[in-house]
Short mmCIF file of C-alpha atoms in Angstrom, two decimals:
data_model
loop_
_atom_site.label_atom_id
_atom_site.label_comp_id
_atom_site.label_asym_id
_atom_site.label_seq_id
_atom_site.Cartn_x
_atom_site.Cartn_y
_atom_site.Cartn_z
CA MET H 1302 -11.14 118.36 20.76
CA HIS H 1303 -13.98 115.59 21.29
CA VAL H 1304 -17.10 116.52 22.88
CA ALA H 1305 -18.93 113.85 25.07
CA PHE H 1306 -22.50 114.17 25.66
CA SER H 1307 -25.28 111.83 26.90
CA ILE H 1308 -28.90 111.68 26.14
CA VAL H 1309 -30.80 112.64 29.52
CA PRO H 1310 -34.19 110.57 30.14
CA PHE H 1311 -36.87 112.76 28.81
CA ARG H 1312 -39.83 113.26 31.73
CA THR H 1313 -43.30 112.88 30.36
CA THR H 1314 -46.33 114.83 31.97
CA THR H 1315 -47.45 111.52 33.73
CA PRO H 1316 -45.84 111.29 37.26
CA ASN H 1317 -43.01 108.76 37.59
CA VAL H 1318 -42.76 108.08 33.83
CA ILE H 1319 -39.32 108.47 32.28
CA LEU H 1320 -38.42 107.56 28.41
CA GLY H 1321 -35.12 106.53 27.51
CA PRO H 1322 -33.84 107.16 24.04
CA GLN H 1323 -36.01 104.86 22.31
CA GLY H 1324 -38.88 106.48 23.88
CA LEU H 1325 -37.68 109.91 23.23
CA PHE H 1326 -37.54 109.30 19.61
CA LEU H 1327 -41.07 107.93 19.15
CA VAL H 1328 -42.39 111.08 21.56
CA LEU H 1329 -40.46 113.45 19.32
CA PHE H 1330 -41.80 111.41 16.01
CA ARG H 1331 -45.12 111.65 17.14
CA LEU H 1332 -45.07 115.32 17.82
CA TYR H 1333 -43.30 115.79 14.76
CA CYS H 1334 -46.16 113.86 12.86
CA SER H 1335 -49.11 115.70 14.59
CA GLY H 1336 -47.65 118.99 13.22
CA HIS H 1337 -48.25 118.03 9.73
CA PRO H 1338 -51.76 116.57 9.72
CA MET H 1339 -52.87 115.40 6.13
CA ASN H 1340 -56.63 115.86 5.40
CA LEU H 1341 -57.88 113.69 2.39
CA LEU H 1342 -61.23 113.44 0.82
CA ILE H 1343 -62.10 110.08 -0.81
CA PHE H 1344 -64.81 110.33 -3.67
CA GLY H 1345 -66.39 108.15 -6.20
CA ALA H 1346 -69.84 106.51 -7.08
CA PRO H 1347 -71.72 104.37 -4.66
CA GLY H 1348 -70.04 101.01 -4.21
CA CYS H 1349 -66.86 102.30 -5.13
CA GLY H 1350 -65.15 101.25 -2.22
CA LYS H 1351 -64.64 104.29 -0.30
CA GLY H 1352 -65.01 102.74 3.11
CA SER H 1353 -62.67 99.93 2.80
CA VAL H 1354 -59.76 102.50 1.33
CA SER H 1355 -60.92 104.70 3.75
CA GLU H 1356 -60.04 102.19 6.72
CA ALA H 1357 -56.77 101.41 5.11
CA LEU H 1358 -55.75 104.97 4.81
CA GLU H 1359 -56.68 105.41 8.48
CA ARG H 1360 -54.45 102.23 9.67
CA ASP H 1361 -51.28 102.88 7.65
CA PHE H 1362 -50.94 106.87 8.00
CA GLY H 1363 -52.53 107.25 11.74
CA LEU H 1364 -55.47 109.68 10.10
CA LEU H 1365 -58.69 109.54 11.56
CA HIS H 1366 -61.81 107.86 9.15
CA ILE H 1367 -64.81 110.15 9.54
CA SER H 1368 -67.75 108.33 7.35
CA ALA H 1369 -70.62 110.39 7.00
CA GLY H 1370 -72.87 107.68 6.82
CA GLU H 1371 -71.53 106.62 10.11
CA LEU H 1372 -72.57 109.79 11.89
CA MET H 1373 -75.95 109.42 10.43
CA ARG H 1374 -76.47 106.37 11.47
CA GLU H 1375 -75.26 107.24 15.23
CA GLU H 1376 -77.70 109.96 15.22
CA VAL H 1377 -80.54 107.60 13.73
CA GLU H 1378 -79.88 105.22 16.69
CA LYS H 1379 -79.83 108.06 19.38
CA GLY H 1380 -83.79 108.89 17.82
CA THR H 1381 -82.52 112.35 17.67
CA PRO H 1382 -84.89 114.47 15.68
CA VAL H 1383 -82.23 115.04 13.26
CA GLY H 1384 -81.61 111.27 13.29
CA ARG H 1385 -85.49 110.58 12.66
CA ARG H 1386 -85.27 112.85 9.33
CA VAL H 1387 -82.51 111.07 8.44
CA ALA H 1388 -83.72 107.50 8.88
CA ALA H 1389 -86.80 108.47 6.54
CA LEU H 1390 -84.54 109.62 3.64
CA MET H 1391 -82.01 106.83 3.76
CA ASN H 1392 -85.10 104.52 3.58
CA GLU H 1393 -85.97 106.28 0.49
CA GLY H 1394 -82.36 106.08 -0.68
CA SER H 1395 -82.29 109.79 -0.52
CA LEU H 1396 -79.29 111.85 0.37
CA ILE H 1397 -79.48 114.20 3.34
CA PRO H 1398 -79.93 117.95 2.96
CA ASP H 1399 -76.79 119.56 2.79
CA LYS H 1400 -77.18 121.54 6.01
CA VAL H 1401 -78.06 118.87 8.12
CA ILE H 1402 -74.74 117.00 6.93
CA VAL H 1403 -72.65 119.86 7.27
CA ASP H 1404 -73.85 120.81 10.76
CA ILE H 1405 -73.07 117.39 11.96
CA MET H 1406 -69.78 116.73 9.93
CA VAL H 1407 -68.37 120.45 11.15
CA LYS H 1408 -69.02 119.77 14.41
CA ARG H 1409 -67.18 116.34 14.55
CA LEU H 1410 -64.07 118.09 12.43
CA ARG H 1411 -63.81 120.39 15.23
CA GLU H 1412 -62.95 117.88 17.83
CA PRO H 1413 -59.09 117.58 19.30
CA ASP H 1414 -58.55 114.36 17.66
CA ALA H 1415 -59.49 115.43 14.22
CA ARG H 1416 -57.25 118.76 14.22
CA GLU H 1417 -54.28 116.70 15.49
CA LYS H 1418 -54.23 113.62 13.53
CA GLY H 1419 -55.59 114.72 10.16
CA VAL H 1420 -58.70 112.82 8.67
CA VAL H 1421 -59.88 110.83 5.83
CA LEU H 1422 -63.51 111.98 5.03
CA ASP H 1423 -65.70 109.25 3.56
CA GLY H 1424 -68.75 110.30 1.73
CA PHE H 1425 -68.45 114.38 2.45
CA PRO H 1426 -68.46 116.82 0.68
CA ARG H 1427 -70.69 115.15 -2.06
CA THR H 1428 -72.26 118.58 -3.40
CA LEU H 1429 -70.30 121.81 -4.34
CA SER H 1430 -72.30 123.38 -1.53
CA GLN H 1431 -71.02 121.23 1.14
CA ALA H 1432 -67.31 121.55 0.02
CA GLN H 1433 -68.08 125.52 0.13
CA ALA H 1434 -69.56 125.17 3.41
CA LEU H 1435 -66.10 123.05 4.47
CA THR H 1436 -63.92 125.54 3.19
CA GLU H 1437 -65.80 128.69 4.84
CA ASN H 1438 -65.38 126.72 8.23
CA GLY H 1439 -61.71 126.81 7.87
CA PHE H 1440 -61.07 123.39 6.81
CA GLU H 1441 -58.56 122.43 3.78
CA ILE H 1442 -58.50 119.56 1.88
CA ASP H 1443 -54.99 117.98 0.65
CA ALA H 1444 -56.18 115.69 -2.03
CA MET H 1445 -59.32 114.33 -3.43
CA VAL H 1446 -59.11 110.87 -4.29
CA PHE H 1447 -61.38 109.84 -7.20
CA ILE H 1448 -62.21 106.13 -7.31
CA ASN H 1449 -62.82 105.48 -10.71
CA VAL H 1450 -65.14 102.54 -11.07
CA ASP H 1451 -67.22 101.03 -14.30
CA VAL H 1452 -70.89 101.44 -13.95
CA LYS H 1453 -71.93 98.01 -14.64
CA LEU H 1454 -69.01 96.68 -11.82
CA LEU H 1455 -70.63 99.10 -9.14
CA GLU H 1456 -74.01 97.61 -9.80
CA GLU H 1457 -72.43 94.31 -8.70
CA ARG H 1458 -70.91 95.48 -5.99
CA CYS H 1459 -73.95 97.31 -4.41
CA LEU H 1460 -76.12 93.94 -4.73
CA GLN H 1461 -73.02 92.00 -3.06
CA ARG H 1462 -72.78 94.39 0.04
CA ARG H 1463 -73.62 93.16 3.49
CA MET H 1464 -73.33 94.77 6.97
CA ASP H 1465 -72.04 93.92 10.18
CA PRO H 1466 -74.67 94.64 12.74
CA VAL H 1467 -72.24 94.37 15.14
CA THR H 1468 -69.41 96.67 13.75
CA GLY H 1469 -71.07 98.44 11.19
CA ARG H 1470 -68.44 97.54 8.90
CA ILE H 1471 -69.41 97.14 5.50
CA TYR H 1472 -68.52 93.87 3.45
CA ASN H 1473 -68.58 92.84 -0.14
CA LEU H 1474 -69.20 89.15 -0.81
CA LYS H 1475 -66.87 88.91 -4.00
CA SER H 1476 -64.11 92.20 -3.82
CA ASP H 1477 -63.65 92.36 0.07
CA PRO H 1478 -65.26 89.31 1.58
CA PRO H 1479 -65.99 89.12 5.26
CA PRO H 1480 -64.24 86.08 7.63
CA GLU H 1481 -66.40 83.02 7.89
CA SER H 1482 -66.89 83.23 11.52
CA ILE H 1483 -69.58 86.28 10.91
CA MET H 1484 -71.28 85.44 7.70
CA GLY H 1485 -74.00 84.20 9.61
CA ARG H 1486 -75.11 87.53 11.08
CA LEU H 1487 -74.12 90.09 8.18
CA LEU H 1488 -77.59 92.10 6.74
CA ILE H 1489 -78.48 93.28 3.74
CA ARG H 1490 -78.76 97.35 3.88
CA SER H 1491 -82.46 98.93 3.15
CA ASP H 1492 -80.80 100.80 0.66
CA ASP H 1493 -78.77 98.24 -1.06
CA THR H 1494 -81.33 97.48 -3.71
CA LEU H 1495 -80.98 97.95 -7.43
CA GLU H 1496 -83.78 100.36 -7.61
CA LYS H 1497 -82.14 102.58 -4.75
CA HIS H 1498 -78.47 101.89 -6.31
CA GLN H 1499 -79.79 103.38 -9.44
CA ARG H 1500 -81.52 106.32 -7.78
CA ARG H 1501 -78.36 107.06 -5.84
CA MET H 1502 -76.39 107.14 -9.22
CA ARG H 1503 -78.46 109.42 -10.67
CA ILE H 1504 -77.96 111.95 -7.99
CA TYR H 1505 -74.01 111.17 -8.20
CA ARG H 1506 -73.93 112.08 -11.70
CA GLU H 1507 -75.70 115.50 -11.16
CA GLN H 1508 -73.44 116.55 -8.39
CA LYS H 1509 -70.03 115.06 -9.91
CA SER H 1510 -68.95 117.46 -12.23
CA ALA H 1511 -69.40 120.38 -10.04
CA LEU H 1512 -67.55 118.83 -7.28
CA MET H 1513 -64.61 117.83 -9.29
CA LYS H 1514 -64.24 121.44 -10.82
CA HIS H 1515 -64.23 122.64 -7.06
CA TYR H 1516 -61.06 120.35 -6.49
CA GLU H 1517 -59.68 119.76 -10.27
CA LYS H 1518 -56.27 120.86 -8.75
CA LEU H 1519 -56.17 118.25 -6.07
CA ILE H 1520 -57.57 115.09 -7.45
CA ILE H 1521 -55.87 111.91 -7.39
CA GLU H 1522 -57.32 109.14 -9.68
CA VAL H 1523 -57.01 105.77 -9.14
CA ASP H 1524 -58.61 102.91 -11.07
CA GLY H 1525 -60.99 101.08 -9.02
CA ASN H 1526 -62.04 98.30 -11.03
CA PRO H 1527 -59.35 95.90 -9.77
CA PRO H 1528 -59.31 93.76 -6.33
CA LEU H 1529 -59.19 96.00 -3.30
CA PRO H 1530 -55.39 95.15 -2.69
CA VAL H 1531 -54.42 95.90 -6.26
CA VAL H 1532 -56.60 99.60 -6.14
CA TYR H 1533 -55.00 100.30 -2.51
CA ALA H 1534 -51.56 99.17 -3.40
CA ALA H 1535 -51.47 102.18 -6.02
CA LEU H 1536 -53.11 104.60 -3.74
CA HIS H 1537 -50.67 104.06 -0.96
CA ALA H 1538 -47.62 105.06 -3.11
CA LYS H 1539 -49.17 108.10 -4.16
CA ILE H 1540 -50.36 109.28 -0.63
CA ASP H 1541 -46.75 108.18 0.54
CA GLN H 1542 -45.55 110.89 -1.73
CA LEU H 1543 -48.16 113.49 -0.79
CA ARG H 1544 -47.27 113.02 2.57
CA LYS H 1545 -43.60 113.57 2.18
CA ALA H 1546 -44.19 116.49 -0.03
CA LYS H 1547 -46.38 118.01 2.71
CA ARG H 1548 -43.92 117.75 5.31
CA LYS H 1549 -41.09 118.90 3.32
CA SER H 1550 -43.00 122.07 2.49
CA LYS H 1551 -43.44 122.57 6.10
CA LEU H 1552 -39.93 122.23 7.48
#
C-alpha cells in the first residue's frame, strides 16, 4: 500500500508569512545548528593573526566573534571610568587587570546572541585566573586554537600592522593587506611599537604555559608562519571536524 503525503506550509510567528518546503528546511536547519553551539578560544602571541582567523571563523561557521580588544576600545570611546583606566594601560602597552576584563566579557557572553550562536573568543582568556573565572561563570570552551608563529616573524608583523579607524579592523601590510582604496586612512596604533611589542611578548611568555596546561586536552595547534589563507585552510578543516563530532555526540 502506498501512503501519499504532502508538506504542509510552515507558518512563522510573523503574521502572513508562510514558508514552503525549502524555507522550512532552512528554518529547521538553523534551529538544529542553534541547538549545538560551538565555543572556540583563539590563542597565540601578539601578532599571530588571532583577529583575522576569528573573523574568518565567524564568517564560515556562523559563530559570534567577540574581541576583548574591541570591547575595551568601546569602553574607551564611551569615556566610562573603566574606559579611562583601560586607555591609560593600553597606552603603556600593559594588559588589563583580570577582574576588569572578566566582568566585561562575562556580561557580553551572557547576551542571547552569544548563547545561541556560539562564539569565537579573541584575546580572552589570557591568564589562568581569567580562564578559571570563565568556567566559574558556566561558560565552556570546546577547543583552544593555538596559532604558533616564530618570534622574529611576530615582530615583523607587529610593525606592519595598521588599523582602519572607520571599521576598527586590523590589517597587516604584508600578510593581510588592506584594499588600496582605504590605505590613506589607516593608522598605526599607539601600542604597535617595537618596545611595546617586546613588553607584551614578555607578559605572553609568562602567562602562556599555565593557560595552555589548563586547556591542554582541548588544544588545536596550527602553524601560523605561512600566509593567512594557508593557515586558515588547515584550521578550517580541523574546526569542521570538531563541529561534526560535536553534533554527532548530541544526536
